[in-house]
PDB file of C-alpha atoms in Angstrom:
ATOM      1  CA  MET A 180      37.296 -17.746 -31.667  1.00 77.00           C
ATOM      2  CA  ALA A 181      34.282 -15.623 -30.709  1.00 82.00           C
ATOM      3  CA  LEU A 182      36.335 -13.808 -28.059  1.00 79.00           C
ATOM      4  CA  TRP A 183      39.177 -13.238 -30.521  1.00 73.00           C
ATOM      5  CA  GLU A 184      36.742 -11.710 -32.983  1.00 79.00           C
ATOM      6  CA  GLN A 185      35.009  -9.607 -30.327  1.00 82.00           C
ATOM      7  CA  LEU A 186      38.158  -8.303 -28.640  1.00 81.00           C
ATOM      8  CA  GLY A 187      40.323  -8.165 -31.746  1.00 79.00           C
ATOM      9  CA  ASP A 188      43.347  -9.388 -29.785  1.00 82.00           C
ATOM     10  CA  HIS A 189      44.505 -12.971 -29.274  1.00 84.00           C
ATOM     11  CA  VAL A 190      46.304 -12.304 -25.997  1.00 89.00           C
ATOM     12  CA  GLN A 191      43.381 -10.439 -24.419  1.00 88.00           C
ATOM     13  CA  ALA A 192      41.009 -13.207 -25.483  1.00 88.00           C
ATOM     14  CA  LEU A 193      43.221 -15.955 -24.005  1.00 89.00           C
ATOM     15  CA  ASP A 194      43.646 -13.980 -20.770  1.00 89.00           C
ATOM     16  CA  LEU A 195      39.885 -13.589 -20.499  1.00 91.00           C
ATOM     17  CA  VAL A 196      39.356 -17.324 -21.037  1.00 90.00           C
ATOM     18  CA  GLY A 197      41.922 -17.969 -18.301  1.00 91.00           C
ATOM     19  CA  ARG A 198      40.075 -15.708 -15.865  1.00 92.00           C
ATOM     20  CA  LEU A 199      36.732 -17.316 -16.711  1.00 90.00           C
ATOM     21  CA  LEU A 200      38.178 -20.772 -16.041  1.00 92.00           C
ATOM     22  CA  GLY A 201      40.117 -19.742 -12.946  1.00 93.00           C
ATOM     23  CA  ALA A 202      43.335 -20.954 -14.568  1.00 91.00           C
ATOM     24  CA  HIS A 203      46.810 -20.375 -13.135  1.00 89.00           C
ATOM     25  CA  GLY A 204      49.394 -18.993 -15.511  1.00 90.00           C
ATOM     26  CA  ARG A 205      48.846 -17.824 -19.072  1.00 91.00           C
ATOM     27  CA  VAL A 206      48.595 -19.306 -22.539  1.00 92.00           C
ATOM     28  CA  LEU A 207      50.343 -17.124 -25.103  1.00 94.00           C
ATOM     29  CA  PRO A 208      50.620 -17.546 -28.869  1.00 93.00           C
ATOM     30  CA  MET A 209      54.108 -17.411 -30.338  1.00 95.00           C
ATOM     31  CA  SER A 210      52.985 -15.112 -33.154  1.00 93.00           C
ATOM     32  CA  ALA A 211      49.881 -13.062 -33.891  1.00 84.00           C
ATOM     33  CA  VAL A 212      50.006 -13.536 -37.661  1.00 91.00           C
ATOM     34  CA  PRO A 213      48.668 -16.595 -39.506  1.00 91.00           C
ATOM     35  CA  LEU A 214      51.427 -19.164 -40.006  1.00 95.00           C
ATOM     36  CA  GLU A 215      51.781 -22.186 -42.237  1.00 97.00           C
ATOM     37  CA  LEU A 216      54.173 -24.985 -41.341  1.00 97.00           C
ATOM     38  CA  GLN A 217      55.986 -26.543 -44.275  1.00 97.00           C
ATOM     39  CA  ALA A 218      58.313 -29.530 -44.279  1.00 96.00           C
ATOM     40  CA  LEU A 219      60.787 -30.996 -46.736  1.00 96.00           C
ATOM     41  CA  VAL A 220      60.076 -34.725 -46.719  1.00 95.00           C
ATOM     42  CA  LYS A 221      62.133 -37.435 -48.411  1.00 94.00           C
ATOM     43  CA  GLY A 222      60.027 -40.302 -49.701  1.00 91.00           C
ATOM     44  CA  HIS A 223      56.688 -38.634 -49.081  1.00 91.00           C
ATOM     45  CA  ASP A 224      55.507 -40.442 -52.199  1.00 91.00           C
ATOM     46  CA  PRO A 225      56.298 -44.154 -51.685  1.00 88.00           C
ATOM     47  CA  GLU A 226      56.703 -44.549 -55.446  1.00 90.00           C
ATOM     48  CA  ARG A 227      59.525 -41.938 -55.388  1.00 93.00           C
ATOM     49  CA  PRO A 228      61.472 -42.851 -52.202  1.00 91.00           C
ATOM     50  CA  GLU A 229      64.508 -40.694 -53.047  1.00 94.00           C
ATOM     51  CA  ASP A 230      62.609 -37.539 -53.991  1.00 95.00           C
ATOM     52  CA  VAL A 231      62.126 -34.652 -51.556  1.00 95.00           C
ATOM     53  CA  ASP A 232      58.708 -32.988 -51.554  1.00 95.00           C
ATOM     54  CA  THR A 233      57.260 -30.001 -49.735  1.00 96.00           C
ATOM     55  CA  VAL A 234      54.454 -30.928 -47.343  1.00 95.00           C
ATOM     56  CA  ARG A 235      52.206 -28.128 -46.079  1.00 95.00           C
ATOM     57  CA  GLY A 236      50.149 -27.819 -42.908  1.00 94.00           C
ATOM     58  CA  GLN A 237      50.765 -28.832 -39.304  1.00 92.00           C
ATOM     59  CA  ALA A 238      48.426 -31.837 -39.326  1.00 91.00           C
ATOM     60  CA  THR A 239      49.830 -33.073 -42.642  1.00 92.00           C
ATOM     61  CA  VAL A 240      53.416 -32.763 -41.440  1.00 93.00           C
ATOM     62  CA  ALA A 241      52.575 -34.603 -38.225  1.00 90.00           C
ATOM     63  CA  LEU A 242      51.226 -37.607 -40.150  1.00 88.00           C
ATOM     64  CA  THR A 243      53.440 -37.563 -43.220  1.00 89.00           C
ATOM     65  CA  PRO A 244      54.960 -40.760 -44.547  1.00 90.00           C
ATOM     66  CA  GLY A 245      58.624 -40.545 -45.442  1.00 89.00           C
ATOM     67  CA  GLU A 246      61.491 -38.857 -43.605  1.00 91.00           C
ATOM     68  CA  VAL A 247      61.156 -35.226 -42.530  1.00 94.00           C
ATOM     69  CA  GLN A 248      64.368 -33.400 -43.448  1.00 93.00           C
ATOM     70  CA  SER A 249      63.524 -29.960 -42.067  1.00 95.00           C
ATOM     71  CA  VAL A 250      60.633 -27.631 -41.322  1.00 97.00           C
ATOM     72  CA  HIS A 251      60.094 -23.917 -41.800  1.00 97.00           C
ATOM     73  CA  LEU A 252      57.358 -21.339 -41.350  1.00 97.00           C
ATOM     74  CA  VAL A 253      55.583 -19.224 -43.946  1.00 97.00           C
ATOM     75  CA  PRO A 254      56.131 -16.321 -43.638  1.00 96.00           C
ATOM     76  CA  HIS A 255      59.738 -17.100 -42.782  1.00 92.00           C
ATOM     77  CA  ASP A 256      60.265 -14.255 -40.290  1.00 92.00           C
ATOM     78  CA  PRO A 257      56.973 -13.834 -38.435  1.00 96.00           C
ATOM     79  CA  PRO A 258      56.821 -11.300 -35.596  1.00 96.00           C
ATOM     80  CA  ALA A 259      56.644 -12.758 -32.101  1.00 97.00           C
ATOM     81  CA  VAL A 260      53.930 -11.811 -29.633  1.00 96.00           C
ATOM     82  CA  PRO A 261      55.643  -9.314 -27.258  1.00 96.00           C
ATOM     83  CA  GLU A 262      54.040 -10.908 -24.192  1.00 96.00           C
ATOM     84  CA  ALA A 263      55.553 -14.277 -25.127  1.00 97.00           C
ATOM     85  CA  VAL A 264      59.001 -12.740 -25.531  1.00 98.00           C
ATOM     86  CA  ALA A 265      58.649 -10.956 -22.178  1.00 97.00           C
ATOM     87  CA  ALA A 266      57.570 -14.180 -20.464  1.00 97.00           C
ATOM     88  CA  VAL A 267      60.654 -16.011 -21.743  1.00 97.00           C
ATOM     89  CA  LEU A 268      62.985 -13.211 -20.656  1.00 97.00           C
ATOM     90  CA  ASP A 269      61.338 -13.010 -17.222  1.00 96.00           C
ATOM     91  CA  ALA A 270      61.270 -16.760 -16.548  1.00 96.00           C
ATOM     92  CA  ASP A 271      63.350 -18.759 -14.076  1.00 95.00           C
ATOM     93  CA  TRP A 272      63.064 -21.883 -16.226  1.00 97.00           C
ATOM     94  CA  VAL A 273      61.967 -22.473 -19.804  1.00 97.00           C
ATOM     95  CA  VAL A 274      60.608 -25.933 -20.611  1.00 97.00           C
ATOM     96  CA  LEU A 275      60.587 -27.187 -24.205  1.00 97.00           C
ATOM     97  CA  GLY A 276      58.590 -30.298 -25.065  1.00 95.00           C
ATOM     98  CA  PRO A 277      57.344 -32.903 -24.884  1.00 96.00           C
ATOM     99  CA  GLY A 278      55.282 -32.883 -28.052  1.00 94.00           C
ATOM    100  CA  SER A 279      55.301 -33.534 -31.764  1.00 94.00           C
ATOM    101  CA  TRP A 280      58.894 -32.708 -32.647  1.00 96.00           C
ATOM    102  CA  PHE A 281      58.657 -31.163 -36.108  1.00 96.00           C
ATOM    103  CA  SER A 282      55.107 -29.826 -35.872  1.00 93.00           C
ATOM    104  CA  SER A 283      54.984 -28.577 -32.266  1.00 94.00           C
ATOM    105  CA  VAL A 284      58.359 -28.280 -30.500  1.00 96.00           C
ATOM    106  CA  ILE A 285      60.673 -27.004 -33.243  1.00 97.00           C
ATOM    107  CA  PRO A 286      58.292 -24.371 -34.736  1.00 96.00           C
ATOM    108  CA  HIS A 287      58.714 -22.237 -31.607  1.00 95.00           C
ATOM    109  CA  LEU A 288      62.387 -21.934 -32.521  1.00 97.00           C
ATOM    110  CA  LEU A 289      61.553 -20.646 -36.013  1.00 97.00           C
ATOM    111  CA  VAL A 290      60.162 -17.300 -34.846  1.00 97.00           C
ATOM    112  CA  PRO A 291      63.295 -15.102 -34.823  1.00 97.00           C
ATOM    113  CA  GLU A 292      62.346 -12.820 -31.911  1.00 97.00           C
ATOM    114  CA  LEU A 293      61.273 -15.780 -29.809  1.00 97.00           C
ATOM    115  CA  LEU A 294      64.485 -17.674 -30.564  1.00 97.00           C
ATOM    116  CA  ASP A 295      66.486 -14.554 -29.662  1.00 97.00           C
ATOM    117  CA  ALA A 296      64.644 -14.434 -26.336  1.00 98.00           C
ATOM    118  CA  LEU A 297      65.277 -18.133 -25.684  1.00 97.00           C
ATOM    119  CA  THR A 298      68.949 -17.565 -26.432  1.00 97.00           C
ATOM    120  CA  ALA A 299      69.310 -14.369 -24.390  1.00 97.00           C
ATOM    121  CA  THR A 300      67.193 -15.224 -21.346  1.00 97.00           C
ATOM    122  CA  LYS A 301      68.904 -15.769 -18.011  1.00 96.00           C
ATOM    123  CA  ALA A 302      66.457 -18.605 -17.371  1.00 97.00           C
ATOM    124  CA  ARG A 303      67.702 -22.166 -17.387  1.00 97.00           C
ATOM    125  CA  ARG A 304      66.357 -24.351 -20.174  1.00 97.00           C
ATOM    126  CA  VAL A 305      65.135 -27.930 -19.897  1.00 98.00           C
ATOM    127  CA  LEU A 306      64.104 -30.059 -22.858  1.00 98.00           C
ATOM    128  CA  SER A 307      61.719 -32.968 -22.260  1.00 98.00           C
ATOM    129  CA  LEU A 308      62.092 -35.813 -24.716  1.00 98.00           C
ATOM    130  CA  ASN A 309      59.179 -37.845 -25.962  1.00 97.00           C
ATOM    131  CA  LEU A 310      58.742 -41.411 -24.754  1.00 96.00           C
ATOM    132  CA  ALA A 311      58.643 -42.902 -28.257  1.00 94.00           C
ATOM    133  CA  PRO A 312      59.038 -41.840 -31.883  1.00 93.00           C
ATOM    134  CA  GLN A 313      55.873 -40.479 -33.463  1.00 90.00           C
ATOM    135  CA  PRO A 314      54.539 -42.558 -36.360  1.00 86.00           C
ATOM    136  CA  GLY A 315      55.145 -40.670 -39.569  1.00 82.00           C
ATOM    137  CA  GLU A 316      56.815 -37.553 -38.212  1.00 88.00           C
ATOM    138  CA  THR A 317      59.773 -39.075 -36.324  1.00 92.00           C
ATOM    139  CA  GLU A 318      59.466 -42.747 -37.243  1.00 89.00           C
ATOM    140  CA  GLY A 319      62.644 -44.588 -36.266  1.00 91.00           C
ATOM    141  CA  PHE A 320      64.199 -41.638 -34.419  1.00 95.00           C
ATOM    142  CA  SER A 321      66.460 -42.377 -31.466  1.00 96.00           C
ATOM    143  CA  PRO A 322      66.399 -39.989 -28.472  1.00 97.00           C
ATOM    144  CA  GLN A 323      69.717 -38.494 -29.581  1.00 97.00           C
ATOM    145  CA  ARG A 324      68.449 -37.898 -33.116  1.00 97.00           C
ATOM    146  CA  HIS A 325      65.670 -35.736 -31.671  1.00 97.00           C
ATOM    147  CA  LEU A 326      68.404 -33.522 -30.201  1.00 98.00           C
ATOM    148  CA  GLU A 327      70.380 -33.486 -33.422  1.00 97.00           C
ATOM    149  CA  VAL A 328      67.500 -32.222 -35.559  1.00 96.00           C
ATOM    150  CA  LEU A 329      66.599 -29.615 -32.949  1.00 97.00           C
ATOM    151  CA  GLY A 330      70.212 -28.427 -32.963  1.00 97.00           C
ATOM    152  CA  ARG A 331      70.201 -28.129 -36.752  1.00 96.00           C
ATOM    153  CA  HIS A 332      67.119 -25.911 -36.663  1.00 97.00           C
ATOM    154  CA  ALA A 333      68.439 -23.698 -33.828  1.00 97.00           C
ATOM    155  CA  PRO A 334      72.243 -24.042 -33.756  1.00 96.00           C
ATOM    156  CA  LYS A 335      72.741 -21.077 -31.395  1.00 94.00           C
ATOM    157  CA  LEU A 336      70.359 -22.374 -28.725  1.00 97.00           C
ATOM    158  CA  ALA A 337      72.003 -23.916 -25.671  1.00 97.00           C
ATOM    159  CA  LEU A 338      70.211 -26.108 -23.149  1.00 97.00           C
ATOM    160  CA  ASP A 339      70.909 -26.867 -19.500  1.00 97.00           C
ATOM    161  CA  VAL A 340      69.086 -30.152 -18.965  1.00 98.00           C
ATOM    162  CA  VAL A 341      67.617 -32.883 -21.165  1.00 98.00           C
ATOM    163  CA  LEU A 342      64.969 -34.919 -19.358  1.00 98.00           C
ATOM    164  CA  ALA A 343      64.193 -38.442 -20.549  1.00 98.00           C
ATOM    165  CA  ASP A 344      62.570 -41.586 -19.251  1.00 97.00           C
ATOM    166  CA  GLU A 345      65.260 -44.198 -18.592  1.00 92.00           C
ATOM    167  CA  ALA A 346      63.191 -46.961 -20.175  1.00 94.00           C
ATOM    168  CA  ALA A 347      63.007 -44.932 -23.411  1.00 95.00           C
ATOM    169  CA  VAL A 348      66.806 -44.497 -23.708  1.00 97.00           C
ATOM    170  CA  PRO A 349      68.481 -47.627 -25.138  1.00 95.00           C
ATOM    171  CA  ASP A 350      71.855 -45.892 -25.607  1.00 96.00           C
ATOM    172  CA  ARG A 351      72.592 -43.606 -22.687  1.00 96.00           C
ATOM    173  CA  ASP A 352      76.131 -42.736 -23.828  1.00 97.00           C
ATOM    174  CA  SER A 353      74.984 -41.528 -27.261  1.00 97.00           C
ATOM    175  CA  LEU A 354      72.260 -39.408 -25.690  1.00 98.00           C
ATOM    176  CA  THR A 355      74.757 -37.932 -23.234  1.00 98.00           C
ATOM    177  CA  GLU A 356      77.094 -36.989 -26.083  1.00 98.00           C
ATOM    178  CA  ALA A 357      74.278 -35.407 -28.094  1.00 98.00           C
ATOM    179  CA  ALA A 358      73.154 -33.433 -25.038  1.00 98.00           C
ATOM    180  CA  LYS A 359      76.704 -32.212 -24.387  1.00 97.00           C
ATOM    181  CA  ARG A 360      76.842 -30.732 -27.869  1.00 97.00           C
ATOM    182  CA  LEU A 361      73.879 -28.570 -26.819  1.00 97.00           C
ATOM    183  CA  GLY A 362      75.515 -27.710 -23.483  1.00 97.00           C
ATOM    184  CA  ALA A 363      73.142 -29.877 -21.470  1.00 97.00           C
ATOM    185  CA  ALA A 364      73.285 -32.600 -18.845  1.00 97.00           C
ATOM    186  CA  VAL A 365      70.971 -35.616 -19.082  1.00 97.00           C
ATOM    187  CA  GLU A 366      68.529 -36.382 -16.287  1.00 97.00           C
ATOM    188  CA  LEU A 367      66.780 -39.745 -16.365  1.00 97.00           C
ATOM    189  CA  ALA A 368      63.597 -40.210 -14.378  1.00 97.00           C
ATOM    190  CA  PRO A 369      60.506 -42.448 -14.473  1.00 96.00           C
ATOM    191  CA  VAL A 370      57.991 -40.124 -16.107  1.00 97.00           C
ATOM    192  CA  ALA A 371      55.882 -42.546 -18.174  1.00 96.00           C
ATOM    193  CA  ARG A 372      52.433 -43.814 -17.344  1.00 95.00           C
ATOM    194  CA  THR A 373      52.326 -47.367 -16.052  1.00 91.00           C
ATOM    195  CA  ASP A 374      49.692 -48.523 -18.559  1.00 92.00           C
ATOM    196  CA  GLY A 375      52.275 -49.121 -21.270  1.00 85.00           C
ATOM    197  CA  SER A 376      51.165 -46.216 -23.447  1.00 89.00           C
ATOM    198  CA  PRO A 377      53.834 -43.745 -24.678  1.00 91.00           C
ATOM    199  CA  ARG A 378      52.392 -40.924 -22.595  1.00 94.00           C
ATOM    200  CA  HIS A 379      53.817 -38.964 -19.694  1.00 96.00           C
ATOM    201  CA  ASP A 380      52.317 -39.271 -16.234  1.00 97.00           C
ATOM    202  CA  PRO A 381      51.525 -35.675 -15.155  1.00 96.00           C
ATOM    203  CA  GLU A 382      52.447 -36.224 -11.504  1.00 97.00           C
ATOM    204  CA  LEU A 383      55.690 -38.056 -12.272  1.00 97.00           C
ATOM    205  CA  LEU A 384      56.652 -35.415 -14.825  1.00 97.00           C
ATOM    206  CA  ALA A 385      55.919 -32.620 -12.334  1.00 97.00           C
ATOM    207  CA  ALA A 386      58.025 -34.386  -9.702  1.00 97.00           C
ATOM    208  CA  ALA A 387      60.913 -34.698 -12.173  1.00 97.00           C
ATOM    209  CA  TYR A 388      60.716 -30.996 -12.998  1.00 97.00           C
ATOM    210  CA  ASP A 389      60.658 -30.111  -9.301  1.00 96.00           C
ATOM    211  CA  ARG A 390      63.808 -32.171  -8.681  1.00 96.00           C
ATOM    212  CA  ILE A 391      65.584 -30.684 -11.702  1.00 97.00           C
ATOM    213  CA  PHE A 392      64.668 -27.128 -10.744  1.00 95.00           C
ATOM    214  CA  ARG A 393      66.072 -27.645  -7.248  1.00 93.00           C
ATOM    215  CA  MET A 394      69.199 -29.516  -8.333  1.00 90.00           C
ATOM    216  CA  HIS A 395      70.226 -27.271 -11.203  1.00 86.00           C
ATOM    217  CA  GLY A 396      69.274 -23.851  -9.935  1.00 70.00           C
ATOM    218  CA  ARG A 397      67.352 -22.006  -7.283  1.00 50.00           C
ATOM    219  CA  ILE A 398      63.675 -21.599  -7.872  1.00 47.00           C
ATOM    220  CA  GLY A 399      62.748 -17.944  -8.017  1.00 43.00           C
ATOM    221  CA  PRO A 400      59.452 -16.434  -6.831  1.00 39.00           C
ATOM    222  CA  TRP A 401      56.332 -17.723  -8.503  1.00 36.00           C
ATOM    223  CA  ARG A 402      55.106 -15.470 -11.285  1.00 32.00           C
TER     224      ARG A 402
END
């Protein structure tokens, strides 16, 4: 925050932090304007299970009781950070997920210029599914339902590969059908930690990406 205030630019501040830490790659915001995430939630109030209420704020949406129907950003058409758009257009692969579905993954598709870049890029696109539904936000969601709600929020976005852990997919045929509707093939791989927690193992996930990148398209030069 101090660097943002001193430099007056989010991207420059993040780049400077990266250089100070010796990090590889870049962290880029999707938009440079303040955004509020809002969700329409059915049954947010347990005493009114059929009513749909507006829930505001990323943390609140992530933990909301009830069933999230949809999410949107305020303002509705925020400008994208040009560097983020350029990175998407210049990429060999774009990876979406894993993460909180309504409060982390889908919001990136709600910035029009960024969605246009994700749709127009020549990069291949892989979507990583979570290992388990998230309490509150996606309670009771099947793997295929994650794809369905993503498709409703970004109907023009096509994918190439959907990556999932085999142990987290009880109905492989339904997931395959849902992936096909997004133009994608399903790749199953052991990517979960062995301690029983619903978290990805970084090394196993990296190995799965490496295999997918080599199987589904040539890897271009590192950028």
